[in-house]
Short mmCIF file of C-alpha atoms and ligand atoms in Angstrom, two decimals:
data_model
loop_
_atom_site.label_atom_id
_atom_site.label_comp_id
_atom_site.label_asym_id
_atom_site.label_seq_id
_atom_site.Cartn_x
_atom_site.Cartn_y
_atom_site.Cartn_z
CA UNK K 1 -23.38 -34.45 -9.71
CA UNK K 2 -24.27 -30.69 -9.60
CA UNK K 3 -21.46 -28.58 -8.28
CA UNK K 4 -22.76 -27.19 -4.36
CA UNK K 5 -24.19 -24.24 -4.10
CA UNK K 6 -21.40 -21.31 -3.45
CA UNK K 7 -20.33 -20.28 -0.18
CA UNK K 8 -22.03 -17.10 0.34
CA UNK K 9 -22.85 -17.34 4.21
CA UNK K 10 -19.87 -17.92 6.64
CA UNK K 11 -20.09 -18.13 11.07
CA UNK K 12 -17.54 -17.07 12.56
CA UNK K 13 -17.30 -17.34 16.63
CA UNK K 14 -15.06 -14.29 16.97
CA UNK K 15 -14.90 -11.25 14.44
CA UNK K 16 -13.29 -7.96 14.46
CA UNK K 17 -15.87 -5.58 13.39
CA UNK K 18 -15.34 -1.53 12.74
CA UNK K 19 -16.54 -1.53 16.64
CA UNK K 20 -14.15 -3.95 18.04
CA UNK K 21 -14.63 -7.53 18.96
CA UNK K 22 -17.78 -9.42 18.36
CA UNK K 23 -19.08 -12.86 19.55
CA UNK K 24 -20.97 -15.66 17.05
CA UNK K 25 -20.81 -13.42 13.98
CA UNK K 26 -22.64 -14.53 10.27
CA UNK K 27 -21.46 -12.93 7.33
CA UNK K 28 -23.30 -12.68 4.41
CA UNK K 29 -22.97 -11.21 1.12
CA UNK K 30 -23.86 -11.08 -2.57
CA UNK K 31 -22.28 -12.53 -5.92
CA UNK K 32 -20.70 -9.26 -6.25
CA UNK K 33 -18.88 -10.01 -3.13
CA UNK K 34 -20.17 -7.23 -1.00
CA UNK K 35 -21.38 -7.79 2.11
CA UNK K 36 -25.14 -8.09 2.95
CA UNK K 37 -25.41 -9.32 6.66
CA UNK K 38 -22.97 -8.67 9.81
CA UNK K 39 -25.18 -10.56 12.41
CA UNK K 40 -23.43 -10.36 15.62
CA UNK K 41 -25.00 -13.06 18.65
CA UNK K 42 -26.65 -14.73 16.08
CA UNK K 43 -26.79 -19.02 16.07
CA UNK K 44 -25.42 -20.59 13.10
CA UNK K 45 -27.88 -21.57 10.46
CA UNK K 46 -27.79 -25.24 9.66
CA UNK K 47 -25.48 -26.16 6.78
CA UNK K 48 -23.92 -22.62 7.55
CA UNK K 49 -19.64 -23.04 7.74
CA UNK K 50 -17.92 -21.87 10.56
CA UNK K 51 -14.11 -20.50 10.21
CA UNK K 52 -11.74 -22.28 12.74
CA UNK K 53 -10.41 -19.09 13.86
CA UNK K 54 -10.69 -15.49 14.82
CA UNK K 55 -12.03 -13.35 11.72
CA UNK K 56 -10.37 -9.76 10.93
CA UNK K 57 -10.94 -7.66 8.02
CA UNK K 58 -8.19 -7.61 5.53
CA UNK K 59 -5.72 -5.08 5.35
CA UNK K 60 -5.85 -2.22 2.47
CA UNK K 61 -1.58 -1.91 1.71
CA UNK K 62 -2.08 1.98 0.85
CA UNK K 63 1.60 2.38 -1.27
CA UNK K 64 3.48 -0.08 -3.57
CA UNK K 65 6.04 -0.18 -6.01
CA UNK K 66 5.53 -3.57 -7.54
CA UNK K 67 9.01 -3.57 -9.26
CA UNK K 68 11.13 -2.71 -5.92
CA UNK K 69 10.62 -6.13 -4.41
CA UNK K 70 12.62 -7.71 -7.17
CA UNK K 71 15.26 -4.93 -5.44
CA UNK K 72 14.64 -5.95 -1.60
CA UNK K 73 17.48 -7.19 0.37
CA UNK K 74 20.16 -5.69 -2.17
CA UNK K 75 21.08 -2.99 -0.97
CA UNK K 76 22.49 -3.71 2.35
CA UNK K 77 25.67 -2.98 2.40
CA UNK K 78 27.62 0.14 2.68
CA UNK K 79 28.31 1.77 -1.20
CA UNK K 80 28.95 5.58 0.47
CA UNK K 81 30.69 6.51 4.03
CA UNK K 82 27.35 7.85 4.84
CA UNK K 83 24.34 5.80 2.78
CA UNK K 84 21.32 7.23 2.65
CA UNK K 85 17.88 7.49 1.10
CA UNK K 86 19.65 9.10 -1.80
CA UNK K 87 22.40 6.67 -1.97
CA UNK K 88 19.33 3.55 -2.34
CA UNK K 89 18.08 5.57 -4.78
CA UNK K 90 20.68 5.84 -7.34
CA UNK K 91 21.38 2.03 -6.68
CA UNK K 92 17.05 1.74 -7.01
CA UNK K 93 17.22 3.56 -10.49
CA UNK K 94 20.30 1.70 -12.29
CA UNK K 95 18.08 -1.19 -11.21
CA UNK K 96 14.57 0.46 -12.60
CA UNK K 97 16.67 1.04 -15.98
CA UNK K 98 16.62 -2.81 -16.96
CA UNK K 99 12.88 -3.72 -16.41
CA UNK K 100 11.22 -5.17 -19.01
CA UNK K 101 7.35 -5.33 -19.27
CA UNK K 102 6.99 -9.32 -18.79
CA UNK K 103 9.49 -8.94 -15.58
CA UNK K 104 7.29 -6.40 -13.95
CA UNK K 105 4.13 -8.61 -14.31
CA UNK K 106 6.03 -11.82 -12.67
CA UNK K 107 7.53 -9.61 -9.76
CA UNK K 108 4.08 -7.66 -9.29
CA UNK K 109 1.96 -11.45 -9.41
CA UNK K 110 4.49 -12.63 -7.08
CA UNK K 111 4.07 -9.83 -5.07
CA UNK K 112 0.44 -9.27 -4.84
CA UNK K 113 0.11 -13.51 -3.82
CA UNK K 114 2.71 -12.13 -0.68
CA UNK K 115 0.81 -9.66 -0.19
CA UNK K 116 -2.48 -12.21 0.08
CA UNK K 117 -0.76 -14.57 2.35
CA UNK K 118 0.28 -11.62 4.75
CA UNK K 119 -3.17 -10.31 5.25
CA UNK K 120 -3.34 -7.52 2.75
CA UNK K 121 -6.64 -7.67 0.53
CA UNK K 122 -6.17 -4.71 -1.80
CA UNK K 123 -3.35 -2.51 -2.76
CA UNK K 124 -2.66 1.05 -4.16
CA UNK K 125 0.23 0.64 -6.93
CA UNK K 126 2.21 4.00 -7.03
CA UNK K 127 3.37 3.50 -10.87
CA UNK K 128 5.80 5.64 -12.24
CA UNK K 129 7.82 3.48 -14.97
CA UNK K 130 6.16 3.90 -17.51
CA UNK K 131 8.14 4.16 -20.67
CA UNK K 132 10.81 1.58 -21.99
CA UNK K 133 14.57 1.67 -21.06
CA UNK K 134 15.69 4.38 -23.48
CA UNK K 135 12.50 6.68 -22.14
CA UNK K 136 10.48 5.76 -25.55
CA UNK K 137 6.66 5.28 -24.97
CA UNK K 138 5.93 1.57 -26.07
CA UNK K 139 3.94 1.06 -29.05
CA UNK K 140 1.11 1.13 -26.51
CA UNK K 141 2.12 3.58 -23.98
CA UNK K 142 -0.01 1.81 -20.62
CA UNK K 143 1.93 -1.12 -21.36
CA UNK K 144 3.37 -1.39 -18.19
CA UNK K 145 -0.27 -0.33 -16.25
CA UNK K 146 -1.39 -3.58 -17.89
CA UNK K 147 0.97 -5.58 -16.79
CA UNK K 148 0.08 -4.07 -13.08
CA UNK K 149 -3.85 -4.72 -13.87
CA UNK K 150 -3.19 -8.50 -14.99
CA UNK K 151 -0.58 -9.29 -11.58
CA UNK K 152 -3.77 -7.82 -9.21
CA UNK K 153 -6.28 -10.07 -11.52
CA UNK K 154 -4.31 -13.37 -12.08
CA UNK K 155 -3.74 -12.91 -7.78
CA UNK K 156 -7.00 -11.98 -6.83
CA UNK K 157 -5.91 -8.58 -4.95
CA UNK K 158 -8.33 -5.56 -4.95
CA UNK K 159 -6.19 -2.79 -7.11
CA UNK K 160 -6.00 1.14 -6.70
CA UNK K 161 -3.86 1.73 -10.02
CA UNK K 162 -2.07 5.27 -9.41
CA UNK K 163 0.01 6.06 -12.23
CA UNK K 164 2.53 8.98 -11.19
CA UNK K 165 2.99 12.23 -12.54
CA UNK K 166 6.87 12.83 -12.73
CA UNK K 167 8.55 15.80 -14.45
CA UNK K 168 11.29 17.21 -12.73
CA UNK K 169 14.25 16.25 -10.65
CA UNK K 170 14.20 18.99 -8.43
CA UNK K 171 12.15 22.27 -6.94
CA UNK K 172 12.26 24.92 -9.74
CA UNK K 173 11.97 22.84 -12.74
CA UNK K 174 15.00 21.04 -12.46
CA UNK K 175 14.89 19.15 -15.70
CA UNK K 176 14.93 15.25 -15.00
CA UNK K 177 18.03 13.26 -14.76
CA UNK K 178 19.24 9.94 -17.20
CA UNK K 179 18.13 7.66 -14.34
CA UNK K 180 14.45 9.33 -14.42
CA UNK K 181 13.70 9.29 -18.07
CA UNK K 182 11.15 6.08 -18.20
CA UNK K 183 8.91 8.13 -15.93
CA UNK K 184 8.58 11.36 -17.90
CA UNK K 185 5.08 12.37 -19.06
CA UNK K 186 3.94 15.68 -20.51
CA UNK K 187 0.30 16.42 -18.58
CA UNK K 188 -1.78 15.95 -21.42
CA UNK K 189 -0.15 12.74 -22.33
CA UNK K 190 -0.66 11.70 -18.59
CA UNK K 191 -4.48 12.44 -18.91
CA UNK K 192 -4.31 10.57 -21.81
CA UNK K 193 -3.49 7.42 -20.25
CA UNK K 194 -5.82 7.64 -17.52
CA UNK K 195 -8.89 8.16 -19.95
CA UNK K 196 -7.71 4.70 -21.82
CA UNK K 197 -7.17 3.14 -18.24
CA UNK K 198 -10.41 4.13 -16.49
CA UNK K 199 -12.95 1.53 -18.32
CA UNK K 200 -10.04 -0.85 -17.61
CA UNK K 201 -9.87 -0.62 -14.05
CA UNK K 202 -13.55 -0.13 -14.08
CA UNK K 203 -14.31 -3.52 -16.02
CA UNK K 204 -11.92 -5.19 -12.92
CA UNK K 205 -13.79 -3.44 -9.96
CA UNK K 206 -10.10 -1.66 -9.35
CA UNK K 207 -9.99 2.09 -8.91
CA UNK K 208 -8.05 4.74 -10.61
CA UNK K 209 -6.53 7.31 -9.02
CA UNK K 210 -3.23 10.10 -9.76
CA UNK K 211 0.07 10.28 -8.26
CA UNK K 212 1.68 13.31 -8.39
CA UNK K 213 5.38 12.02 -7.53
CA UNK K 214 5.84 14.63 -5.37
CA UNK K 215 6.33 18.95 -5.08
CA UNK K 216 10.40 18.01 -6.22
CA UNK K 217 9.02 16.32 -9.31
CA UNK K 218 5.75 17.82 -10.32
CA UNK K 219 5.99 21.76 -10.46
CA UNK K 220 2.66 24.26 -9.47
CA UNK K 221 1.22 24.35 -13.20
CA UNK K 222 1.61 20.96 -13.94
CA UNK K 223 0.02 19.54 -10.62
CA UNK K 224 -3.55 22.47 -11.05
CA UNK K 225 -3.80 20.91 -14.60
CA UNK K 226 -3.41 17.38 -13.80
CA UNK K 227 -5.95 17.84 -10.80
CA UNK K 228 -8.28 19.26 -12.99
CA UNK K 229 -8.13 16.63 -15.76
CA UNK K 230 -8.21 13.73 -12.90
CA UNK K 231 -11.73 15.72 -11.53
CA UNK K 232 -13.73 15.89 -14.95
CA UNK K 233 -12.81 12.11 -15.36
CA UNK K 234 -13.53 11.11 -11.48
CA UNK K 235 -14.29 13.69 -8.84
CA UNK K 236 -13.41 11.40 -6.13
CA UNK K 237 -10.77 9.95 -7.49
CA UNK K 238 -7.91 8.91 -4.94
CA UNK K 239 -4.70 11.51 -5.19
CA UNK K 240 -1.46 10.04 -3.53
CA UNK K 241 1.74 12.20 -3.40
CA UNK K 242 5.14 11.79 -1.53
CA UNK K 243 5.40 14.49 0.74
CA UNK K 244 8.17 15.60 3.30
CA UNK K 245 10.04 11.96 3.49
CA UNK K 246 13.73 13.12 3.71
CA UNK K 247 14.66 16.35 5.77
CA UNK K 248 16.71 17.55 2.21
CA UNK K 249 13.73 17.52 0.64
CA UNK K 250 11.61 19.93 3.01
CA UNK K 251 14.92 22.24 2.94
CA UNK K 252 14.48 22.17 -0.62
CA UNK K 253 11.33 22.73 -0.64
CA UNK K 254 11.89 25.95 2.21
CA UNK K 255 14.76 27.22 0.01
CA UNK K 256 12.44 26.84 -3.12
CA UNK K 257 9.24 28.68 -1.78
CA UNK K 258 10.05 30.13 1.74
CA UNK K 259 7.42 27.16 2.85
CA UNK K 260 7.41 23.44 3.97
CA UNK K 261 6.28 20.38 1.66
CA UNK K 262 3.04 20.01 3.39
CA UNK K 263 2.50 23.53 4.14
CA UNK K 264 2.85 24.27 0.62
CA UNK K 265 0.78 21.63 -0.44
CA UNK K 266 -2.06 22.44 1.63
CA UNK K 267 -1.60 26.32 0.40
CA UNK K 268 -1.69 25.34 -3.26
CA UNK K 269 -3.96 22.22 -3.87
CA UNK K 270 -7.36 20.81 -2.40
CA UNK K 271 -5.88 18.54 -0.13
CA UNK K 272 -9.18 16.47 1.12
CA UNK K 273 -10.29 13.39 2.03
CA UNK K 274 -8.99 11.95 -1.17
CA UNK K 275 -5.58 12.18 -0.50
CA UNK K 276 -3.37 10.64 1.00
CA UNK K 277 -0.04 12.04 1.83
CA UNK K 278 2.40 9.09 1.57
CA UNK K 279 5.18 9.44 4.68
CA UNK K 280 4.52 12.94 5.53
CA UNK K 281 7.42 12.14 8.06
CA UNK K 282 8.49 15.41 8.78
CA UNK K 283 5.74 17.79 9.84
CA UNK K 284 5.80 21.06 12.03
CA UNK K 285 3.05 21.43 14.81
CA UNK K 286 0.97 23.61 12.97
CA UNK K 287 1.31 21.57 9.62
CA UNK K 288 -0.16 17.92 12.17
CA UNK K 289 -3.09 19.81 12.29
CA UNK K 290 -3.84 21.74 9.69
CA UNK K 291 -2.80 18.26 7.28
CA UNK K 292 -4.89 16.04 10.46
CA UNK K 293 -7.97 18.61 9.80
CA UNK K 294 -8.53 18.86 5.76
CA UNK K 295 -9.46 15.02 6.52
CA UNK K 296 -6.35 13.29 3.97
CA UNK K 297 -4.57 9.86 5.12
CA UNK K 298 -1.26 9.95 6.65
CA UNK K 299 0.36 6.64 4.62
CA UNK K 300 2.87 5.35 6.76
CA UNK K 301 5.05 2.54 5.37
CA UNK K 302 6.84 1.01 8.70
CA UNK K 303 9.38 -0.59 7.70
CA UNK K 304 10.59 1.08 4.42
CA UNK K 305 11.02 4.33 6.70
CA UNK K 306 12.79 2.54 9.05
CA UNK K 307 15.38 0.84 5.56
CA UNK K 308 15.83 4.41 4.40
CA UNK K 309 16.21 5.96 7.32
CA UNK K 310 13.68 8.26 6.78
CA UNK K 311 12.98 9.11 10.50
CA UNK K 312 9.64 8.59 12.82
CA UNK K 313 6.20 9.93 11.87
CA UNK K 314 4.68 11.68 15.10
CA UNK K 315 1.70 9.03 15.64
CA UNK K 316 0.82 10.32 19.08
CA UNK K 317 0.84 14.30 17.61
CA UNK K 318 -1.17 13.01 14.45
CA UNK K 319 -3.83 10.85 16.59
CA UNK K 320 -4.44 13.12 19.13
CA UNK K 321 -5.43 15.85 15.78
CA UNK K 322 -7.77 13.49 15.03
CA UNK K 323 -5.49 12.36 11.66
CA UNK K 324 -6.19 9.51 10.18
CA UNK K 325 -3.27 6.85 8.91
CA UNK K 326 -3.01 3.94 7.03
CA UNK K 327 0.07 1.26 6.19
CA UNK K 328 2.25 0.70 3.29
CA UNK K 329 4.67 -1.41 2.39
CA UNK K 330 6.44 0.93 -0.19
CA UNK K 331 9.77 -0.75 -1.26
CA UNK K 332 8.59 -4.11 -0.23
CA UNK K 333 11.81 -4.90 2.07
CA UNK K 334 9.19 -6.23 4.23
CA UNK K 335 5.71 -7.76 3.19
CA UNK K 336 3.36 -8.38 5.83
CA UNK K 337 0.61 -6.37 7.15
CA UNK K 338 1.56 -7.65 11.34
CA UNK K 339 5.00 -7.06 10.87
CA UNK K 340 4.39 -3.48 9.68
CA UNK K 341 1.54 -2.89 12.63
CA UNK K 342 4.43 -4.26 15.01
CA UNK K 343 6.93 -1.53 13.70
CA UNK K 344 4.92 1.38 13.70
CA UNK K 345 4.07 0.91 17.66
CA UNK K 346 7.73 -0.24 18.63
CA UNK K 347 8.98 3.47 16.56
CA UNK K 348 6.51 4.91 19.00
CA UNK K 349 7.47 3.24 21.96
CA UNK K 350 11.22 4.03 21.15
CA UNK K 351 10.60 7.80 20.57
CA UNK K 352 8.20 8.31 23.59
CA UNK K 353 8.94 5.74 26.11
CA UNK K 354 6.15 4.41 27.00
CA UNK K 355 4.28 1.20 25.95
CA UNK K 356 0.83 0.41 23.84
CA UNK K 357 1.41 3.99 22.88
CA UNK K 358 -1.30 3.50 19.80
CA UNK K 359 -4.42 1.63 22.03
CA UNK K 360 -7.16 3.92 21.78
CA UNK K 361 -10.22 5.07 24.87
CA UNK K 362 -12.29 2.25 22.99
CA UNK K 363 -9.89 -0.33 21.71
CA UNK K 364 -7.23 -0.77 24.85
CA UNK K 365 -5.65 -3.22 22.57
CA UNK K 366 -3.08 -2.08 20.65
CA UNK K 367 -3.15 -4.53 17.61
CA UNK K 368 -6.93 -3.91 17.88
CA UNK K 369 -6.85 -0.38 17.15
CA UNK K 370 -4.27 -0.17 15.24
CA UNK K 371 -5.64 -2.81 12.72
CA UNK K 372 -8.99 -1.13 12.94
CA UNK K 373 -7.25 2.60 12.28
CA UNK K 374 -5.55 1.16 9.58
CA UNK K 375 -8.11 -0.61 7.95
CA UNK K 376 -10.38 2.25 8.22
CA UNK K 377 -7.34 4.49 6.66
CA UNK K 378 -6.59 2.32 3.99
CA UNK K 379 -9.86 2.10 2.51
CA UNK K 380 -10.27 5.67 2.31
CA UNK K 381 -6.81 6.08 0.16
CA UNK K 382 -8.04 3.38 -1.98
CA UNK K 383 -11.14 4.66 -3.02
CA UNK K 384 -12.46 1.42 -2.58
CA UNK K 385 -15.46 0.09 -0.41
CA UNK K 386 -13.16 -2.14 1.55
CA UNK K 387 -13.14 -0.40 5.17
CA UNK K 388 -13.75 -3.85 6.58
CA UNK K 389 -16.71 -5.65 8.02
CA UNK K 390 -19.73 -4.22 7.61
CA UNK K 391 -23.09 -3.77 5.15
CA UNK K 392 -21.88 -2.63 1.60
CA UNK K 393 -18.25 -3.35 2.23
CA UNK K 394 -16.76 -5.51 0.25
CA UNK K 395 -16.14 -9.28 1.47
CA UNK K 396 -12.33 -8.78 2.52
CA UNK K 397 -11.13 -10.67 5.55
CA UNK K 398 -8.80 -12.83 7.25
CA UNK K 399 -8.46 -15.75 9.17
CA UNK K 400 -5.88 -16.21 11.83
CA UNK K 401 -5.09 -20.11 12.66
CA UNK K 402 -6.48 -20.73 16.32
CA UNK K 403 -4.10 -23.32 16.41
CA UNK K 404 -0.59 -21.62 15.84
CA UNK K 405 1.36 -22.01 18.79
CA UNK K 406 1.30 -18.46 19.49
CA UNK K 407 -2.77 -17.95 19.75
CA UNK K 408 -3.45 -21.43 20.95
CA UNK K 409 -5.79 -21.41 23.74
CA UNK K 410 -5.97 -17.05 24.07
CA UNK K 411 -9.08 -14.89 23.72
CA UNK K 412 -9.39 -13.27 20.14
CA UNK K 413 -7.88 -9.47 21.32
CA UNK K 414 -4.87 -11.72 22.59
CA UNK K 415 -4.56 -13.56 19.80
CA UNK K 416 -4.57 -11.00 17.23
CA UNK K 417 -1.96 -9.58 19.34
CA UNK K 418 -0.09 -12.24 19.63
CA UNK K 419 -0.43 -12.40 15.41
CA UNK K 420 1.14 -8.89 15.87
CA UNK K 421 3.22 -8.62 18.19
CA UNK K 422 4.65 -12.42 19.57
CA UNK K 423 4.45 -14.71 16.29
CA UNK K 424 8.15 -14.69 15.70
CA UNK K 425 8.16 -13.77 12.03
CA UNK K 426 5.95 -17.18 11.93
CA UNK K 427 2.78 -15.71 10.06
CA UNK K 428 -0.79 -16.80 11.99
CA UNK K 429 -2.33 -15.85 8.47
CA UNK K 430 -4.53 -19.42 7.75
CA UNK K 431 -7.53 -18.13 4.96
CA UNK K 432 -7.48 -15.00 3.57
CA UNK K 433 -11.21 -14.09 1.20
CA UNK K 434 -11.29 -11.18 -1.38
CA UNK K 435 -14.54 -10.12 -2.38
CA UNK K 436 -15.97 -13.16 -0.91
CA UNK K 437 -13.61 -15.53 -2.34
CA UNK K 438 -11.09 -17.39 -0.99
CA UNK K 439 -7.54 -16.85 -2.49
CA UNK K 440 -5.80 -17.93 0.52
CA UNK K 441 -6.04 -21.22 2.10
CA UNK K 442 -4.02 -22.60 4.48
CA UNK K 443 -1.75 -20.34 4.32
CA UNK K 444 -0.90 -20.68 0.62
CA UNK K 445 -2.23 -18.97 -2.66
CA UNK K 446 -3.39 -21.38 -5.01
CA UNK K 447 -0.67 -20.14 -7.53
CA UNK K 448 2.31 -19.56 -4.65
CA UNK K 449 4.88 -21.83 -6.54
CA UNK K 450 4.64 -20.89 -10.53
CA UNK K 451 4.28 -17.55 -9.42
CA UNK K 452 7.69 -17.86 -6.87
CA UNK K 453 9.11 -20.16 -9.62
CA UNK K 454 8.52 -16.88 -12.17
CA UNK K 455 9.39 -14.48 -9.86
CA UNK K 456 12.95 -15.77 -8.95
CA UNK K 457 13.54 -15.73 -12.72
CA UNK K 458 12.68 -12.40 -13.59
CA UNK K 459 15.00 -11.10 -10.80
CA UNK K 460 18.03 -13.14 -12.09
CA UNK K 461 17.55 -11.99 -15.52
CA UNK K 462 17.66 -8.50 -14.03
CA UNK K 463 20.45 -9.24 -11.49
CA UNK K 464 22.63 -11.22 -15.01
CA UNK K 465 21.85 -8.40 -17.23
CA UNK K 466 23.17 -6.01 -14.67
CA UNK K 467 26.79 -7.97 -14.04
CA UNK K 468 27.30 -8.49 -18.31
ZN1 LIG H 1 7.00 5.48 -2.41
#
């Protein structure tokens, strides 16, 4: 018997397009897995499928460090009177120091299939070990980028691979510390790798992009000649930086040049709609706007802010600028897209005190606009056409299960708020499609259990290795 015909035509009753809700949707797209049709009120086709559940596009995860989820959970307990970002970060680098190339591939597959079954379709790695433990390049130096592109292919996760510029420890040219050396690169050498990686990433439909670390770790030369390099390779390339997290590190940065991180930044580099200025958490009036206005992402990562005690992001100051934001979930303590939605609008709530502080004129929902602002965000920091569902997108999405006890019987706004807000850490996620596949069924990625199985070895080799 011939194999059927692929799916390439899906109905779906309720779907969350870039507009908001929309009744007896049919999706259509190409064997490139880019959409062709959003038919809103249409009837379904015979022989057409139609998902058991509400439809929303999949969420871009706009910052990741693959290896820190081998880290989550184990670092929560108190190792200084007053722990701090700095304190998880010395206990984050003895950890980095051990990482072998074949463990960073199991955590990152691992990762990206949590990722999948959470709701996120693509993700923007923020790579910055990149040489072995005694800061040696490997005989091939983007080793450990390959290892990144084969986790996003063997799970079926659209990729942004940002591989980070890192030369300093401090403002001034500090010169790097012990724990730092596998992230060293000279500018030239870091152009280097991303001429061998482009046709790479190209040949996988991922995009490349830069990371500058950050204005402690990339000084002003360094950061105009990496720029330029990036823009005769790709002039719309994604740039991602870390900007203004910790309140040290904008007194630093005052002490340093008599300016803020993101005042700086938007004094000394073409900060545009390709950026995206990861946390940003600490802005001054005049820096909201003038960061809101040159048209860069604000990536918020929830719940790592909340681990590190980072401090709140001004959503309601940012919004009303006209910024635009998307999520990340950084160190990985948490992975899932609702859970991340839920703790961005509960910071809110606690700073301002008031409720549904994120619904919008248009989308009174909160999970609604929120999902839609962040899906809208993400895409842009990935460079990727993944900004949901619509013509020319790519065929992202997610299915929520109609019949978790939470949506049961609800209207689709309710029940993706209920997926957000009122699932009790009990995901709703039932089919989750990349690029017009699905890698999610059921809740479960067809490789969950060797990948787990692989996963939970790598991070007891790391955790042994660490106690010999
Ligand atoms: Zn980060």
């Amino acid at each position: 018997m011939l194999d059927p015909a692929p799916v390439n035509r899906l109905f779906a009753a309720d779907a969350l397009l870039p507009t908001g809700w929309a009744r007896n949707v049919l999706l259509a797209w190409n064997p490139e897995g880019q959409l062709t049709a959003v038919t809103p009120d249409s009837v379904r086709p015979e022989g057409v499928p139609e998902v058991d559940g509400p439809v929303m596009p999949g969420l871009p995860n706009l910052h990741s460090h693959a290896f820190q989820r081998a880290f989550a959970g184990l670092t929560e307990f108190r190792s200084e009177q007053a722990d701090s970002f700095w304190s998880w970060r010395t206990q984050m680098y003895h950890f980095a120091r051990r990482l072998k190339p074949e463990q960073l591939e199991a955590i990152a597959t691992w990762l990206y299939i949590e990722m999948l079954e959470a709701g996120y379709t693509a993700v923007c790695e923020f790579h910055y070990v990149h040489h072995d433990p005694d800061g040696r390049p490997y005989a091939d130096d983007a080793t450990l980028s390959l290892c990144l592109l084969r986790a996003a292919r063997t799970a079926g996760i659209g990729l942004t691979l940002l591989p980070v510029l890192y030369q300093t420890a401090g403002f001034g040219g500090t010169p790097p510390a012990d724990g730092q050396r596998r992230f060293i690169r000279g500018t030239d050498n870091m152009l280097r790798l991303l001429e061998r990686l482009k046709p790479l990433c190209d040949a996988q439909g991922a995009r490349l992009g830069l990371a500058p670390h950050s204005l402690r770790a990339v000084p002003p030369d360094a950061l105009r000649e990496a720029l330029a390099g990036l823009h005769a390779l790709d002039a719309t390339a994604p740039v991602h930086i870390h900007i203004a997290e910790q309140t040290a590190e904008v007194d630093a940065c005052l002490a340093w040049s008599g300016q803020r991180p993101v005042e700086w930044l938007l004094n000394h580099a073409p900060v545009d709609e390709r950026w995206c200025l990861v946390h940003a958490t600490h802005l001054s009036t005049q820096e909201i706007a003038r960061a809101a206005a040159s048209g860069a992402v604000a990536g918020i990562c929830p719940s790592t802010e909340a681990n590190l005690g980072d401090g709140f992001f001004d959503m309601p100051a940012w919004q009303s600028a006209g910024g635009r934001w998307g999520l990340g979930s950084d160190s990985h303590a948490t992975v899932n897209a609702a859970e991340e939605l839920m703790l961005l609008e509960y910071s809110q709530r606690l700073q301002t005190r008031q409720r549904n502080v994120l619904a919008t004129a248009p989308q009174r929902h909160t999970a609604t606009a929120m999902t839609l602002a962040a899906v809208a965000g993400g895409a842009q920091a990935s460079g990727r056409a993944v900004a949901g569902l619509a013509v020319g997108q790519q065929a992202d999405w997610v299915v929520l299960d109609a019949r978790h006890l939470a949506l049961a019987g609800l209207g689709a706004a309710d029940r993706l708020s209920a997926h957000v807000f009122a699932s009790h850490r009990t995901s709703a996620v039932q089919t989750v499609w990349v690029a017009g596949r699905p890698r999610v069924t059921a809740g479960r990625h067809g490789q969950h259990e060797a990948a787990a199985q692989a996963f939970v070895a790598a991070r007891s080799q790391l955790l042994n290795e660490a106690t010999e």
